[in-house]
Amino acid sequence: MSWGLKNRLARILNSQTGRTVMLAVDHGYFQGPTTGLENPRRTLEPLIPYADSLMLTRGVLRTSVSDDIRVPIVLRVSGGTSILKELSNEGVTTSVEEAIRLNASAVAVSIFVGGEFERQTLLNLSRLVDEGERYGMPVLAVTAVGREMNRDARYLGLATRIAAELGAHIVKTYYCEGFSKVVDGCPVPLVIAGGKKIPEEDALRLAYNAISEGAVGVDMGRNIFQSDSPVGMIKAVRAIVHEEASVDAAFKLYSESRKVMHVERTVASAESAE
Ligand code: 5RP
């Protein structure tokens, strides 16, 4: 691994805790204006100060993120399909050269193990790893789960291990029962996605369990930006990932932040009515 690649990885994984809170806001690349992300700039602005990195496409980066931010960018570089078609039919949409131009700290590519286009997506990953090694650019493999796949330890263990074998530097997967087995079988750091929006306390428990069982962090989207208090939620997730907070303590942090947000909104709407 070159110095440049290691340095880029170190931007993403916090040097003190070795962990990371990645904010995933790339959903639009296949599902369009996702709830909570209709206006990416508006969603992102209050959250950026709390994210260790942002995972997004070049389109959202260019249009909706100010160029003076210091948060590392994990650039989504696979796509080419939509929710209306077979999701696994992805290609590489953005070159490593462009990722360097955009000052990205890593590129992200989905693999669909068991999907119709499994081979194509595994070769996308392999090609990006080759290029990434050439230019010092880490590759995050997203183990995307097709509609027909079970998110269990056997399947996720298979997908994460294949990603690591093909050279991914970080792997993103889902939390599942028996997650520590998935961690054991994957020789590179694992982060978990949050998945569909669930109650805040449950999402915090998911993050807590994943970290306790060996994940180095989260790459979470909907359970943060679709929360009734996105800032409260990202602060709570940070407390779990970086400060070993319990689920109760993190939930309290979220609830307090939510209360403050409601008070601020009430004051602002009273002032605008005057
Ligand atoms: C899509 C992705 C998303 O970034 C991922 O699903 C993370 O977001 P969420 O926490 O909303 O599941 O990689 O393939």
mmCIF file with all atom_site columns, C-alpha atoms and ligand atoms in Angstrom, residues 22-31 34 55-56 76 78 90 108-110 112 140 142-145 151 172-174 192-197 206 218-226, ligand 1:
data_model
loop_
_atom_site.group_PDB
_atom_site.id
_atom_site.type_symbol
_atom_site.label_atom_id
_atom_site.label_alt_id
_atom_site.label_comp_id
_atom_site.label_asym_id
_atom_site.label_entity_id
_atom_site.label_seq_id
_atom_site.pdbx_PDB_ins_code
_atom_site.Cartn_x
_atom_site.Cartn_y
_atom_site.Cartn_z
_atom_site.occupancy
_atom_site.B_iso_or_equiv
_atom_site.pdbx_formal_charge
_atom_site.auth_seq_id
_atom_site.auth_comp_id
_atom_site.auth_asym_id
_atom_site.auth_atom_id
_atom_site.pdbx_PDB_model_num
ATOM   1  C CA . MET A 1 22  ? -19.414 8.246   7.332   1.00 0.00 ? 22  MET A CA 1
ATOM   2  C CA . LEU A 1 23  ? -22.513 10.105  6.183   1.00 0.00 ? 23  LEU A CA 1
ATOM   3  C CA . ALA A 1 24  ? -24.040 8.342   3.171   1.00 0.00 ? 24  ALA A CA 1
ATOM   4  C CA . VAL A 1 25  ? -25.971 10.677  0.890   1.00 0.00 ? 25  VAL A CA 1
ATOM   5  C CA . ASP A 1 26  ? -25.465 8.904   -2.435  1.00 0.00 ? 26  ASP A CA 1
ATOM   6  C CA . HIS A 1 27  ? -28.945 7.367   -2.612  1.00 0.00 ? 27  HIS A CA 1
ATOM   7  C CA . GLY A 1 28  ? -30.056 9.563   -5.525  1.00 0.00 ? 28  GLY A CA 1
ATOM   8  C CA . TYR A 1 29  ? -27.671 7.816   -7.932  1.00 0.00 ? 29  TYR A CA 1
ATOM   9  C CA . PHE A 1 30  ? -30.239 5.063   -8.440  1.00 0.00 ? 30  PHE A CA 1
ATOM   10 C CA . GLN A 1 31  ? -33.359 6.207   -6.610  1.00 0.00 ? 31  GLN A CA 1
ATOM   11 C CA . THR A 1 34  ? -34.911 10.224  -1.892  1.00 0.00 ? 34  THR A CA 1
ATOM   12 C CA . MET A 1 55  ? -20.213 9.494   0.691   1.00 0.00 ? 55  MET A CA 1
ATOM   13 C CA . LEU A 1 56  ? -21.778 11.003  -2.414  1.00 0.00 ? 56  LEU A CA 1
ATOM   14 C CA . ARG A 1 76  ? -19.545 6.929   -5.330  1.00 0.00 ? 76  ARG A CA 1
ATOM   15 C CA . SER A 1 78  ? -20.531 2.953   -9.656  1.00 0.00 ? 78  SER A CA 1
ATOM   16 C CA . GLU A 1 90  ? -23.846 -1.377  -12.694 1.00 0.00 ? 90  GLU A CA 1
ATOM   17 C CA . ALA A 1 108 ? -17.000 3.555   -3.495  1.00 0.00 ? 108 ALA A CA 1
ATOM   18 C CA . VAL A 1 109 ? -18.312 0.809   -5.756  1.00 0.00 ? 109 VAL A CA 1
ATOM   19 C CA . SER A 1 110 ? -21.183 -1.640  -5.222  1.00 0.00 ? 110 SER A CA 1
ATOM   20 C CA . PHE A 1 112 ? -23.974 -7.543  -6.074  1.00 0.00 ? 112 PHE A CA 1
ATOM   21 C CA . LEU A 1 140 ? -14.686 1.037   -0.488  1.00 0.00 ? 140 LEU A CA 1
ATOM   22 C CA . VAL A 1 142 ? -20.456 -1.740  -0.871  1.00 0.00 ? 142 VAL A CA 1
ATOM   23 C CA . THR A 1 143 ? -21.989 -5.196  -0.508  1.00 0.00 ? 143 THR A CA 1
ATOM   24 C CA . ALA A 1 144 ? -25.312 -4.262  -2.047  1.00 0.00 ? 144 ALA A CA 1
ATOM   25 C CA . VAL A 1 145 ? -28.060 -6.744  -1.351  1.00 0.00 ? 145 VAL A CA 1
ATOM   26 C CA . ARG A 1 151 ? -29.127 -10.374 4.872   1.00 0.00 ? 151 ARG A CA 1
ATOM   27 C CA . LYS A 1 172 ? -19.516 -1.683  3.762   1.00 0.00 ? 172 LYS A CA 1
ATOM   28 C CA . THR A 1 173 ? -22.161 -4.191  4.735   1.00 0.00 ? 173 THR A CA 1
ATOM   29 C CA . TYR A 1 174 ? -25.234 -4.665  6.919   1.00 0.00 ? 174 TYR A CA 1
ATOM   30 C CA . ILE A 1 192 ? -22.252 -0.852  8.362   1.00 0.00 ? 192 ILE A CA 1
ATOM   31 C CA . ALA A 1 193 ? -25.074 0.826   6.461   1.00 0.00 ? 193 ALA A CA 1
ATOM   32 C CA . GLY A 1 194 ? -28.120 1.825   8.461   1.00 0.00 ? 194 GLY A CA 1
ATOM   33 C CA . GLY A 1 195 ? -30.654 0.514   5.957   1.00 0.00 ? 195 GLY A CA 1
ATOM   34 C CA . LYS A 1 196 ? -34.302 1.627   5.852   1.00 0.00 ? 196 LYS A CA 1
ATOM   35 C CA . LYS A 1 197 ? -35.449 4.177   8.416   1.00 0.00 ? 197 LYS A CA 1
ATOM   36 C CA . LEU A 1 206 ? -27.890 -1.352  15.542  1.00 0.00 ? 206 LEU A CA 1
ATOM   37 C CA . VAL A 1 218 ? -21.002 3.285   10.184  1.00 0.00 ? 218 VAL A CA 1
ATOM   38 C CA . ASP A 1 219 ? -21.728 4.591   6.717   1.00 0.00 ? 219 ASP A CA 1
ATOM   39 C CA . MET A 1 220 ? -25.241 5.684   7.565   1.00 0.00 ? 220 MET A CA 1
ATOM   40 C CA . GLY A 1 221 ? -27.769 7.647   5.570   1.00 0.00 ? 221 GLY A CA 1
ATOM   41 C CA . ARG A 1 222 ? -31.532 7.341   5.987   1.00 0.00 ? 222 ARG A CA 1
ATOM   42 C CA . ASN A 1 223 ? -31.490 6.756   9.725   1.00 0.00 ? 223 ASN A CA 1
ATOM   43 C CA . ILE A 1 224 ? -29.748 10.110  10.039  1.00 0.00 ? 224 ILE A CA 1
ATOM   44 C CA . PHE A 1 225 ? -31.207 12.370  7.365   1.00 0.00 ? 225 PHE A CA 1
ATOM   45 C CA . GLN A 1 226 ? -34.772 10.972  7.632   1.00 0.00 ? 226 GLN A CA 1
HETATM 46 C C1 . 5RP B 2 .   ? -26.587 2.427   -1.562  1.00 0.00 ? 1   5RP B C1 1
HETATM 47 C C2 . 5RP B 2 .   ? -25.620 2.873   -0.553  1.00 0.00 ? 1   5RP B C2 1
HETATM 48 C C3 . 5RP B 2 .   ? -26.093 3.798   0.519   1.00 0.00 ? 1   5RP B C3 1
HETATM 49 O O1 . 5RP B 2 .   ? -25.081 4.718   0.762   1.00 0.00 ? 1   5RP B O1 1
HETATM 50 C C4 . 5RP B 2 .   ? -26.393 2.959   1.712   1.00 0.00 ? 1   5RP B C4 1
HETATM 51 O O2 . 5RP B 2 .   ? -27.544 2.277   1.524   1.00 0.00 ? 1   5RP B O2 1
HETATM 52 C C5 . 5RP B 2 .   ? -26.239 3.685   3.070   1.00 0.00 ? 1   5RP B C5 1
HETATM 53 O O3 . 5RP B 2 .   ? -27.273 4.322   3.439   1.00 0.00 ? 1   5RP B O3 1
HETATM 54 P P1 . 5RP B 2 .   ? -28.395 3.804   4.426   1.00 0.00 ? 1   5RP B P1 1
HETATM 55 O O4 . 5RP B 2 .   ? -27.819 3.950   5.823   1.00 0.00 ? 1   5RP B O4 1
HETATM 56 O O5 . 5RP B 2 .   ? -29.514 4.745   4.125   1.00 0.00 ? 1   5RP B O5 1
HETATM 57 O O6 . 5RP B 2 .   ? -28.706 2.355   4.128   1.00 0.00 ? 1   5RP B O6 1
HETATM 58 O O7 . 5RP B 2 .   ? -24.489 2.510   -0.558  1.00 0.00 ? 1   5RP B O7 1
HETATM 59 O O8 . 5RP B 2 .   ? -26.077 1.327   -2.248  1.00 0.00 ? 1   5RP B O8 1
#
